[in-house]
């Protein structure tokens, strides 16, 4: 035995009759992504019975077989079928593997009656996870811990659980929808914005715009050095996602041809604590040509293709968007989270492989969930700024119970105490303190 309670070379054997790709996903998410265990399928029941060394478990098989027994209620075998309700998680008919698959595959979002907002995003209002309080915690990881305890037993589980809890960390991510408020917008947009200011009587705003452009004032969205200081205070690694979309109704960042934008992205990536990634635009969620154009823009700026992305407005076409990302070589998608509320949309805090529910296949694309977004507190939940750190602390406490990472989504704009964010100047450092120092 190692200090973790199990031998490092131990491989758990799993027997599941008539298994499907859904079995592959459920067991990969629970045993690999959450519990960090080595395991393999053993389809030959005779080999399974006779191999008495190590840990064994079986799923949906005869209860007479040796090893930990996990009942199967049928969902993992129902390829091509969707269910409105999650499998039972308590009692004799409880199937935690199936429940984790139902939640993690986002099956409810593919139902014809699924609610969607103006941007086509799934609306969790009234959903089973929302009603049962599952969104408030990484519920699939709680189920995984129950499975781990039964599988490893009272001798090995406590030490292994301790190791899993010690893996908890805070992982801030920042979306840069508009790198600068005034700089780098180009002559046409700058002149148009100036005329609008003048027509609306915003003389001071127009004067300030040009003071920034002429280098007399600092751009209010230039909060990058300040953010780096706050991150350094807690020794945090940070992911930045940059919007490179063409100008549109919901895509209003700097043009991807801007030397100013390119310089900022490269400067941030040269800093050891930062990673720079891609933020596909609102239009690109449904427009394959726009997605490809933005991909090439990132590649041109950074001298490498993007490997991670998060959709602007969290907008995705179910299945299609992720298939396109996968086809482009994207390895990580950081879009999983709700705009309307905080919590864990798919029940997982740890990253896991995306299951293509329409093709019924477990893919190589890794989903990196986040639990909260600054705009959610401001626009949807309408939480007073001074209460946001406490709300984030509650989420931190919830995810610490299973040792998963706490990821959250902030914007460079909200670090600037102006306009809709005028009371938010010290919210972000307070959030870092509340989540890192509990």
CSV table of C-alpha atoms in Angstrom, one decimal:
chain,number,residue,atom,x,y,z
A,1,UNK,CA,0.0,0.0,0.0
A,2,UNK,CA,1.1,3.6,-0.7
A,3,UNK,CA,0.4,6.6,1.4
A,4,UNK,CA,-2.7,7.1,-0.7
A,5,UNK,CA,-4.1,3.8,0.6
A,6,UNK,CA,-3.8,1.9,-2.8
A,7,UNK,CA,-0.8,0.6,-4.6
A,8,UNK,CA,0.2,3.0,-7.5
A,9,UNK,CA,0.3,0.0,-9.9
A,10,UNK,CA,-3.1,-1.3,-8.9
A,11,UNK,CA,-5.6,-1.5,-11.8
A,12,UNK,CA,-9.2,-2.1,-10.9
A,13,UNK,CA,-11.1,-4.6,-13.0
A,14,UNK,CA,-14.6,-3.7,-14.0
A,15,UNK,CA,-17.1,-6.2,-15.5
A,16,UNK,CA,-20.2,-4.7,-17.2
A,17,UNK,CA,-22.2,-7.0,-19.5
A,18,UNK,CA,-23.3,-5.6,-22.8
A,19,UNK,CA,-21.6,-2.3,-22.2
A,20,UNK,CA,-22.1,0.7,-24.5
A,21,UNK,CA,-20.3,4.0,-25.1
A,22,UNK,CA,-22.4,5.4,-22.3
A,23,UNK,CA,-20.8,3.0,-19.9
A,24,UNK,CA,-17.4,4.2,-21.1
A,25,UNK,CA,-18.3,7.8,-20.4
A,26,UNK,CA,-19.8,7.2,-16.9
A,27,UNK,CA,-16.9,5.1,-15.7
A,28,UNK,CA,-14.3,7.4,-17.2
A,29,UNK,CA,-15.9,10.4,-15.5
A,30,UNK,CA,-16.3,8.7,-12.1
A,31,UNK,CA,-13.2,6.5,-11.8
A,32,UNK,CA,-10.7,8.5,-13.9
A,33,UNK,CA,-11.7,12.2,-13.8
A,34,UNK,CA,-12.9,12.3,-10.2
A,35,UNK,CA,-11.4,9.4,-8.3
A,36,UNK,CA,-8.1,9.3,-10.2
A,37,UNK,CA,-8.1,5.5,-10.3
A,38,UNK,CA,-6.5,3.1,-12.8
A,39,UNK,CA,-9.0,0.6,-14.2
A,40,UNK,CA,-9.8,-1.5,-17.1
A,41,UNK,CA,-12.8,-3.5,-18.5
A,42,UNK,CA,-12.8,-7.2,-18.0
A,43,UNK,CA,-15.5,-8.6,-20.4
A,44,UNK,CA,-14.7,-12.3,-19.8
A,45,UNK,CA,-16.7,-13.2,-16.8
A,46,UNK,CA,-14.6,-16.3,-16.1
A,47,UNK,CA,-11.3,-14.3,-16.1
A,48,UNK,CA,-13.0,-11.7,-13.9
A,49,UNK,CA,-14.1,-14.4,-11.3
A,50,UNK,CA,-10.7,-16.2,-11.3
A,51,UNK,CA,-8.5,-13.1,-11.0
A,52,UNK,CA,-8.6,-12.7,-7.2
A,53,UNK,CA,-5.8,-10.2,-6.8
A,54,UNK,CA,-6.7,-6.5,-6.2
A,55,UNK,CA,-10.0,-4.7,-6.5
A,56,UNK,CA,-12.9,-5.8,-8.6
A,57,UNK,CA,-16.4,-4.4,-9.3
A,58,UNK,CA,-19.2,-5.3,-11.5
A,59,UNK,CA,-22.1,-3.2,-12.9
A,60,UNK,CA,-25.5,-4.6,-13.9
A,61,UNK,CA,-24.2,-8.2,-13.5
A,62,UNK,CA,-25.2,-11.1,-11.3
A,63,UNK,CA,-24.9,-10.3,-7.6
A,64,UNK,CA,-23.2,-13.7,-7.1
A,65,UNK,CA,-20.1,-12.3,-8.7
A,66,UNK,CA,-17.2,-11.3,-6.5
A,67,UNK,CA,-16.2,-7.7,-6.0
A,68,UNK,CA,-18.2,-4.5,-5.3
A,69,UNK,CA,-21.7,-4.8,-6.9
A,70,UNK,CA,-23.3,-1.8,-8.5
A,71,UNK,CA,-26.9,-2.2,-9.8
A,72,UNK,CA,-27.8,-0.9,-13.3
A,73,UNK,CA,-31.2,0.7,-13.9
A,74,UNK,CA,-30.8,0.8,-17.7
A,75,UNK,CA,-30.0,4.3,-18.8
A,76,UNK,CA,-26.5,3.4,-19.9
A,77,UNK,CA,-27.9,0.8,-22.3
A,78,UNK,CA,-30.5,3.0,-23.9
A,79,UNK,CA,-28.6,4.3,-26.8
A,80,UNK,CA,-30.4,6.9,-28.8
A,81,UNK,CA,-33.0,7.5,-26.1
A,82,UNK,CA,-33.3,10.6,-23.8
A,83,UNK,CA,-34.9,10.9,-20.4
A,84,UNK,CA,-36.5,13.9,-18.8
A,85,UNK,CA,-35.8,12.7,-15.2
A,86,UNK,CA,-32.5,11.6,-13.6
A,87,UNK,CA,-32.1,8.0,-12.3
A,88,UNK,CA,-32.7,7.3,-8.7
A,89,UNK,CA,-29.8,8.2,-6.4
A,90,UNK,CA,-31.1,6.6,-3.2
A,91,UNK,CA,-32.5,3.3,-2.1
A,92,UNK,CA,-32.3,-0.2,-3.7
A,93,UNK,CA,-32.7,1.1,-7.2
A,94,UNK,CA,-30.1,3.8,-6.9
A,95,UNK,CA,-27.7,3.9,-9.9
A,96,UNK,CA,-25.1,6.6,-9.3
A,97,UNK,CA,-23.1,5.8,-12.5
A,98,UNK,CA,-26.3,6.4,-14.5
A,99,UNK,CA,-27.2,9.5,-12.6
A,100,UNK,CA,-23.7,10.9,-13.2
A,101,UNK,CA,-24.1,10.2,-16.9
A,102,UNK,CA,-27.5,11.8,-17.1
A,103,UNK,CA,-26.2,15.0,-15.4
A,104,UNK,CA,-22.8,15.0,-17.1
A,105,UNK,CA,-24.1,14.4,-20.6
A,106,UNK,CA,-26.5,17.3,-20.2
A,107,UNK,CA,-29.3,15.0,-21.5
A,108,UNK,CA,-32.0,17.4,-20.3
A,109,UNK,CA,-30.7,20.1,-22.6
A,110,UNK,CA,-31.4,18.0,-25.7
A,111,UNK,CA,-35.1,17.4,-25.0
A,112,UNK,CA,-37.5,19.2,-27.4
A,113,UNK,CA,-39.2,21.0,-24.5
A,114,UNK,CA,-35.9,22.4,-23.0
A,115,UNK,CA,-36.2,26.1,-22.2
A,116,UNK,CA,-33.9,28.5,-24.0
A,117,UNK,CA,-33.2,32.2,-23.7
A,118,UNK,CA,-32.8,34.8,-26.4
A,119,UNK,CA,-29.3,33.6,-27.1
A,120,UNK,CA,-30.3,30.0,-27.5
A,121,UNK,CA,-28.7,29.1,-24.2
A,122,UNK,CA,-30.3,26.4,-22.0
A,123,UNK,CA,-32.4,28.0,-19.2
A,124,UNK,CA,-32.2,25.9,-16.0
A,125,UNK,CA,-35.2,27.5,-14.4
A,126,UNK,CA,-37.5,24.8,-13.1
A,127,UNK,CA,-35.2,22.0,-14.2
A,128,UNK,CA,-34.7,18.9,-12.0
A,129,UNK,CA,-31.1,19.9,-11.0
A,130,UNK,CA,-32.3,23.4,-10.1
A,131,UNK,CA,-35.3,22.1,-8.1
A,132,UNK,CA,-33.3,19.5,-6.2
A,133,UNK,CA,-30.4,21.9,-5.4
A,134,UNK,CA,-27.9,19.9,-7.4
A,135,UNK,CA,-26.5,23.0,-9.1
A,136,UNK,CA,-25.2,24.4,-5.9
A,137,UNK,CA,-22.6,21.7,-5.5
A,138,UNK,CA,-20.6,19.4,-7.7
A,139,UNK,CA,-23.2,16.6,-7.2
A,140,UNK,CA,-21.6,14.1,-9.6
A,141,UNK,CA,-18.4,14.2,-7.6
A,142,UNK,CA,-20.3,13.6,-4.4
A,143,UNK,CA,-21.8,10.5,-6.0
A,144,UNK,CA,-18.3,9.5,-7.2
A,145,UNK,CA,-17.1,9.7,-3.6
A,146,UNK,CA,-19.9,7.4,-2.5
A,147,UNK,CA,-18.8,4.9,-5.3
A,148,UNK,CA,-15.1,5.3,-4.2
A,149,UNK,CA,-15.9,4.5,-0.6
A,150,UNK,CA,-17.8,1.3,-1.6
A,151,UNK,CA,-15.2,0.3,-4.1
A,152,UNK,CA,-12.0,0.8,-2.0
A,153,UNK,CA,-13.4,0.0,1.4
A,154,UNK,CA,-12.7,1.3,4.8
A,155,UNK,CA,-9.0,0.4,4.7
A,156,UNK,CA,-8.0,2.2,1.4
A,157,UNK,CA,-10.7,4.9,1.0
A,158,UNK,CA,-9.8,7.3,3.8
A,159,UNK,CA,-6.2,7.9,2.7
A,160,UNK,CA,-7.3,8.1,-1.0
A,161,UNK,CA,-10.1,10.5,-0.1
A,162,UNK,CA,-7.6,12.7,1.8
A,163,UNK,CA,-5.3,12.8,-1.3
A,164,UNK,CA,-8.3,13.9,-3.5
A,165,UNK,CA,-9.3,16.6,-1.1
A,166,UNK,CA,-5.7,18.0,-1.0
A,167,UNK,CA,-5.9,18.6,-4.8
A,168,UNK,CA,-8.4,21.5,-4.4
A,169,UNK,CA,-7.3,24.7,-6.0
A,170,UNK,CA,-8.7,28.1,-7.2
A,171,UNK,CA,-8.5,28.7,-11.0
A,172,UNK,CA,-9.6,32.2,-12.1
A,173,UNK,CA,-10.4,32.7,-15.7
A,174,UNK,CA,-10.9,36.1,-17.4
A,175,UNK,CA,-12.7,36.9,-20.6
A,176,UNK,CA,-11.5,39.9,-22.6
A,177,UNK,CA,-14.5,40.9,-24.7
A,178,UNK,CA,-13.1,44.4,-25.2
A,179,UNK,CA,-9.4,44.7,-24.4
A,180,UNK,CA,-9.6,48.6,-24.2
A,181,UNK,CA,-12.5,51.0,-23.7
A,182,UNK,CA,-11.1,53.6,-26.1
A,183,UNK,CA,-7.8,52.5,-27.6
A,184,UNK,CA,-7.4,50.5,-30.7
A,185,UNK,CA,-10.9,50.7,-32.0
A,186,UNK,CA,-10.0,52.3,-35.4
A,187,UNK,CA,-10.9,55.6,-36.8
A,188,UNK,CA,-14.4,54.8,-38.0
A,189,UNK,CA,-15.6,53.4,-34.6
A,190,UNK,CA,-13.8,56.1,-32.7
A,191,UNK,CA,-15.4,58.9,-34.7
A,192,UNK,CA,-18.8,57.3,-34.5
A,193,UNK,CA,-18.6,56.9,-30.8
A,194,UNK,CA,-17.4,60.5,-30.4
A,195,UNK,CA,-20.4,61.8,-32.4
A,196,UNK,CA,-22.8,59.7,-30.3
A,197,UNK,CA,-21.2,61.2,-27.1
A,198,UNK,CA,-21.7,64.7,-28.4
A,199,UNK,CA,-25.3,64.1,-29.5
A,200,UNK,CA,-26.1,62.7,-26.1
A,201,UNK,CA,-24.5,65.6,-24.3
A,202,UNK,CA,-21.7,63.4,-22.9
A,203,UNK,CA,-19.0,66.0,-23.4
A,204,UNK,CA,-16.8,64.8,-20.6
A,205,UNK,CA,-16.9,61.3,-22.0
A,206,UNK,CA,-16.0,62.5,-25.5
A,207,UNK,CA,-13.1,64.5,-24.0
A,208,UNK,CA,-11.9,61.5,-22.0
A,209,UNK,CA,-12.0,59.2,-25.0
A,210,UNK,CA,-9.6,61.5,-26.9
A,211,UNK,CA,-7.4,62.1,-23.8
A,212,UNK,CA,-6.9,58.3,-23.7
A,213,UNK,CA,-6.3,58.0,-27.4
A,214,UNK,CA,-3.7,60.8,-27.3
A,215,UNK,CA,-1.9,59.1,-24.4
A,216,UNK,CA,-2.8,61.6,-21.7
A,217,UNK,CA,-5.0,59.3,-19.7
A,218,UNK,CA,-4.8,55.5,-19.0
A,219,UNK,CA,-7.5,53.5,-20.7
A,220,UNK,CA,-10.0,52.4,-18.0
A,221,UNK,CA,-10.1,48.8,-19.2
A,222,UNK,CA,-6.3,48.5,-18.9
A,223,UNK,CA,-6.5,46.5,-15.7
A,224,UNK,CA,-4.0,43.8,-16.6
A,225,UNK,CA,-1.1,44.8,-14.4
A,226,UNK,CA,-3.5,45.3,-11.5
A,227,UNK,CA,-5.0,41.9,-12.0
A,228,UNK,CA,-1.6,40.3,-12.2
A,229,UNK,CA,-0.7,41.8,-8.8
A,230,UNK,CA,-3.9,40.4,-7.3
A,231,UNK,CA,-3.2,37.0,-8.8
A,232,UNK,CA,0.4,37.1,-7.5
A,233,UNK,CA,-0.8,37.8,-4.0
A,234,UNK,CA,-2.3,34.3,-4.0
A,235,UNK,CA,0.2,32.6,-6.3
A,236,UNK,CA,-2.6,31.9,-8.9
A,237,UNK,CA,-2.3,30.6,-12.4
A,238,UNK,CA,-4.8,32.4,-14.7
A,239,UNK,CA,-6.4,31.7,-18.1
A,240,UNK,CA,-7.3,34.7,-20.3
A,241,UNK,CA,-9.8,34.3,-23.2
A,242,UNK,CA,-9.6,36.9,-26.0
A,243,UNK,CA,-12.5,37.8,-28.3
A,244,UNK,CA,-11.3,38.1,-32.0
A,245,UNK,CA,-14.6,38.3,-33.7
A,246,UNK,CA,-15.6,40.8,-36.4
A,247,UNK,CA,-17.6,43.7,-35.1
A,248,UNK,CA,-21.3,42.9,-34.6
A,249,UNK,CA,-24.3,43.4,-32.4
A,250,UNK,CA,-22.8,41.2,-29.7
A,251,UNK,CA,-19.2,41.2,-30.7
A,252,UNK,CA,-17.7,44.6,-30.0
A,253,UNK,CA,-14.1,43.9,-29.2
A,254,UNK,CA,-11.0,45.3,-30.9
A,255,UNK,CA,-10.5,44.1,-34.5
A,256,UNK,CA,-8.3,41.1,-34.7
A,257,UNK,CA,-5.9,43.1,-36.9
A,258,UNK,CA,-5.1,45.5,-34.1
A,259,UNK,CA,-1.4,45.6,-33.3
A,260,UNK,CA,-2.4,46.8,-29.8
A,261,UNK,CA,-4.4,43.7,-29.2
A,262,UNK,CA,-1.7,41.4,-30.5
A,263,UNK,CA,0.9,43.1,-28.3
A,264,UNK,CA,-1.3,42.7,-25.2
A,265,UNK,CA,-2.0,39.0,-25.9
A,266,UNK,CA,1.7,38.2,-26.4
A,267,UNK,CA,2.7,40.2,-23.4
A,268,UNK,CA,0.3,38.3,-21.1
A,269,UNK,CA,1.4,34.9,-22.4
A,270,UNK,CA,5.1,35.7,-21.7
A,271,UNK,CA,4.2,36.0,-18.0
A,272,UNK,CA,4.6,32.6,-16.3
A,273,UNK,CA,1.3,32.8,-14.4
A,274,UNK,CA,-0.8,33.4,-17.5
A,275,UNK,CA,-2.2,31.3,-20.3
A,276,UNK,CA,-3.8,33.0,-23.3
A,277,UNK,CA,-6.7,31.3,-25.1
A,278,UNK,CA,-9.5,31.9,-27.6
A,279,UNK,CA,-12.9,33.4,-27.1
A,280,UNK,CA,-15.1,32.5,-30.2
A,281,UNK,CA,-17.6,35.2,-30.9
A,282,UNK,CA,-21.4,35.2,-30.6
A,283,UNK,CA,-21.9,34.8,-34.3
A,284,UNK,CA,-19.2,32.0,-34.5
A,285,UNK,CA,-21.4,29.7,-32.4
A,286,UNK,CA,-23.6,29.0,-35.4
A,287,UNK,CA,-21.4,30.3,-38.3
A,288,UNK,CA,-18.6,27.9,-39.3
A,289,UNK,CA,-16.9,30.4,-41.6
A,290,UNK,CA,-16.7,33.0,-38.8
A,291,UNK,CA,-15.3,30.4,-36.4
A,292,UNK,CA,-12.6,29.4,-38.9
A,293,UNK,CA,-11.7,33.0,-39.5
A,294,UNK,CA,-11.3,33.7,-35.8
A,295,UNK,CA,-9.2,30.6,-35.4
A,296,UNK,CA,-6.9,31.8,-38.1
A,297,UNK,CA,-6.7,35.2,-36.5
A,298,UNK,CA,-5.6,33.7,-33.2
A,299,UNK,CA,-3.0,31.6,-35.0
A,300,UNK,CA,-1.7,34.6,-36.8
A,301,UNK,CA,-1.4,36.7,-33.6
A,302,UNK,CA,0.1,34.0,-31.3
A,303,UNK,CA,2.1,32.0,-33.8
A,304,UNK,CA,0.4,28.9,-32.7
A,305,UNK,CA,-3.2,27.4,-33.0
A,306,UNK,CA,-5.5,27.8,-30.0
A,307,UNK,CA,-5.8,24.7,-27.8
A,308,UNK,CA,-8.5,26.0,-25.4
A,309,UNK,CA,-11.6,28.1,-26.0
A,310,UNK,CA,-14.7,29.5,-24.3
A,311,UNK,CA,-17.8,30.7,-26.3
A,312,UNK,CA,-18.7,34.4,-26.1
A,313,UNK,CA,-22.0,34.8,-24.2
A,314,UNK,CA,-21.6,31.0,-23.4
A,315,UNK,CA,-23.5,30.6,-26.7
A,316,UNK,CA,-23.3,27.2,-28.4
A,317,UNK,CA,-25.3,25.2,-30.9
A,318,UNK,CA,-25.9,21.9,-29.1
A,319,UNK,CA,-23.4,19.3,-30.5
A,320,UNK,CA,-22.5,21.3,-33.7
A,321,UNK,CA,-20.3,23.9,-31.9
A,322,UNK,CA,-18.3,21.4,-30.0
A,323,UNK,CA,-17.9,19.1,-33.0
A,324,UNK,CA,-16.4,22.1,-35.0
A,325,UNK,CA,-14.1,22.9,-32.1
A,326,UNK,CA,-12.9,19.3,-31.9
A,327,UNK,CA,-12.4,19.3,-35.7
A,328,UNK,CA,-10.1,22.3,-35.4
A,329,UNK,CA,-7.9,20.6,-32.8
A,330,UNK,CA,-9.3,22.4,-29.7
A,331,UNK,CA,-8.5,20.3,-26.7
A,332,UNK,CA,-10.3,22.2,-23.9
A,333,UNK,CA,-13.8,23.8,-23.9
A,334,UNK,CA,-14.3,26.2,-20.9
A,335,UNK,CA,-18.0,27.1,-21.7
A,336,UNK,CA,-19.8,24.8,-19.3
A,337,UNK,CA,-21.6,27.0,-16.8
A,338,UNK,CA,-24.9,28.9,-16.6
A,339,UNK,CA,-25.4,32.6,-17.3
A,340,UNK,CA,-28.5,32.8,-15.3
A,341,UNK,CA,-27.3,31.2,-12.0
A,342,UNK,CA,-24.2,30.0,-10.3
A,343,UNK,CA,-23.2,26.4,-9.7
A,344,UNK,CA,-22.0,23.4,-11.6
A,345,UNK,CA,-24.0,22.9,-14.8
A,346,UNK,CA,-22.9,19.3,-15.4
A,347,UNK,CA,-22.4,18.3,-11.8
A,348,UNK,CA,-18.6,18.1,-12.2
A,349,UNK,CA,-15.9,20.6,-11.0
A,350,UNK,CA,-13.1,18.5,-12.4
A,351,UNK,CA,-12.6,18.4,-16.2
A,352,UNK,CA,-14.0,15.5,-18.1
A,353,UNK,CA,-14.3,14.3,-21.7
A,354,UNK,CA,-17.2,15.5,-23.7
A,355,UNK,CA,-19.8,12.9,-24.6
A,356,UNK,CA,-21.4,13.5,-28.0
A,357,UNK,CA,-25.0,12.5,-27.1
A,358,UNK,CA,-26.2,12.5,-30.7
A,359,UNK,CA,-23.4,10.3,-32.0
A,360,UNK,CA,-23.3,8.3,-28.8
A,361,UNK,CA,-19.5,8.5,-28.5
A,362,UNK,CA,-17.0,9.7,-25.8
A,363,UNK,CA,-14.7,12.3,-27.5
A,364,UNK,CA,-11.3,13.6,-26.8
A,365,UNK,CA,-12.5,17.2,-26.1
A,366,UNK,CA,-12.2,18.1,-22.4
A,367,UNK,CA,-14.9,20.1,-20.7
A,368,UNK,CA,-13.6,22.6,-18.0
A,369,UNK,CA,-16.6,23.7,-15.9
A,370,UNK,CA,-16.8,27.0,-14.1
A,371,UNK,CA,-19.1,27.7,-11.1
A,372,UNK,CA,-19.8,31.5,-11.3
A,373,UNK,CA,-19.6,34.6,-13.5
A,374,UNK,CA,-19.4,38.2,-12.6
A,375,UNK,CA,-22.2,39.1,-15.0
A,376,UNK,CA,-24.4,36.5,-13.4
A,377,UNK,CA,-24.2,38.2,-10.1
A,378,UNK,CA,-24.8,41.7,-11.7
A,379,UNK,CA,-27.5,41.1,-14.3
A,380,UNK,CA,-29.4,37.9,-13.4
A,381,UNK,CA,-29.1,37.3,-9.7
A,382,UNK,CA,-28.7,41.0,-8.9
A,383,UNK,CA,-26.4,40.3,-5.9
A,384,UNK,CA,-25.1,43.6,-4.3
A,385,UNK,CA,-21.3,43.9,-5.0
A,386,UNK,CA,-20.4,43.7,-1.3
A,387,UNK,CA,-22.1,40.3,-1.0
A,388,UNK,CA,-20.4,38.7,-4.0
A,389,UNK,CA,-17.3,37.5,-2.1
A,390,UNK,CA,-19.5,35.8,0.5
A,391,UNK,CA,-21.5,34.0,-2.3
A,392,UNK,CA,-18.2,32.9,-3.9
A,393,UNK,CA,-17.0,31.7,-0.5
A,394,UNK,CA,-20.1,29.4,-0.3
A,395,UNK,CA,-19.2,27.9,-3.7
A,396,UNK,CA,-15.6,27.4,-2.5
A,397,UNK,CA,-16.8,25.5,0.6
A,398,UNK,CA,-19.1,23.3,-1.6
A,399,UNK,CA,-16.3,22.2,-3.9
A,400,UNK,CA,-13.7,21.7,-1.2
A,401,UNK,CA,-15.8,18.8,0.1
A,402,UNK,CA,-14.7,16.7,-2.9
A,403,UNK,CA,-11.4,18.5,-3.6
A,404,UNK,CA,-12.3,19.7,-7.1
A,405,UNK,CA,-11.1,23.0,-8.5
A,406,UNK,CA,-13.1,26.2,-8.2
A,407,UNK,CA,-13.1,27.9,-11.5
A,408,UNK,CA,-14.9,31.2,-12.1
A,409,UNK,CA,-15.3,33.6,-15.0
A,410,UNK,CA,-14.6,37.3,-14.6
A,411,UNK,CA,-14.1,40.1,-17.2
A,412,UNK,CA,-11.4,42.7,-17.5
A,413,UNK,CA,-14.2,45.3,-17.7
A,414,UNK,CA,-15.6,44.4,-14.3
A,415,UNK,CA,-12.2,45.2,-12.7
A,416,UNK,CA,-12.8,48.8,-13.8
A,417,UNK,CA,-15.2,50.7,-11.5
A,418,UNK,CA,-17.2,52.5,-14.2
A,419,UNK,CA,-20.7,52.5,-15.7
A,420,UNK,CA,-22.5,49.2,-14.7
A,421,UNK,CA,-19.4,48.1,-12.8
A,422,UNK,CA,-18.9,51.3,-10.9
A,423,UNK,CA,-19.3,49.7,-7.5
A,424,UNK,CA,-17.2,46.6,-8.4
A,425,UNK,CA,-13.7,48.1,-8.1
A,426,UNK,CA,-12.7,46.0,-5.1
A,427,UNK,CA,-15.0,43.0,-5.7
A,428,UNK,CA,-12.5,40.8,-7.6
A,429,UNK,CA,-9.6,41.0,-5.0
A,430,UNK,CA,-12.2,40.4,-2.3
A,431,UNK,CA,-13.4,37.3,-4.2
A,432,UNK,CA,-9.8,36.0,-4.5
A,433,UNK,CA,-9.3,36.5,-0.8
A,434,UNK,CA,-12.7,34.8,0.1
A,435,UNK,CA,-12.0,31.7,-2.1
A,436,UNK,CA,-8.2,31.3,-1.5
A,437,UNK,CA,-8.0,32.0,2.2
A,438,UNK,CA,-10.9,30.1,3.7
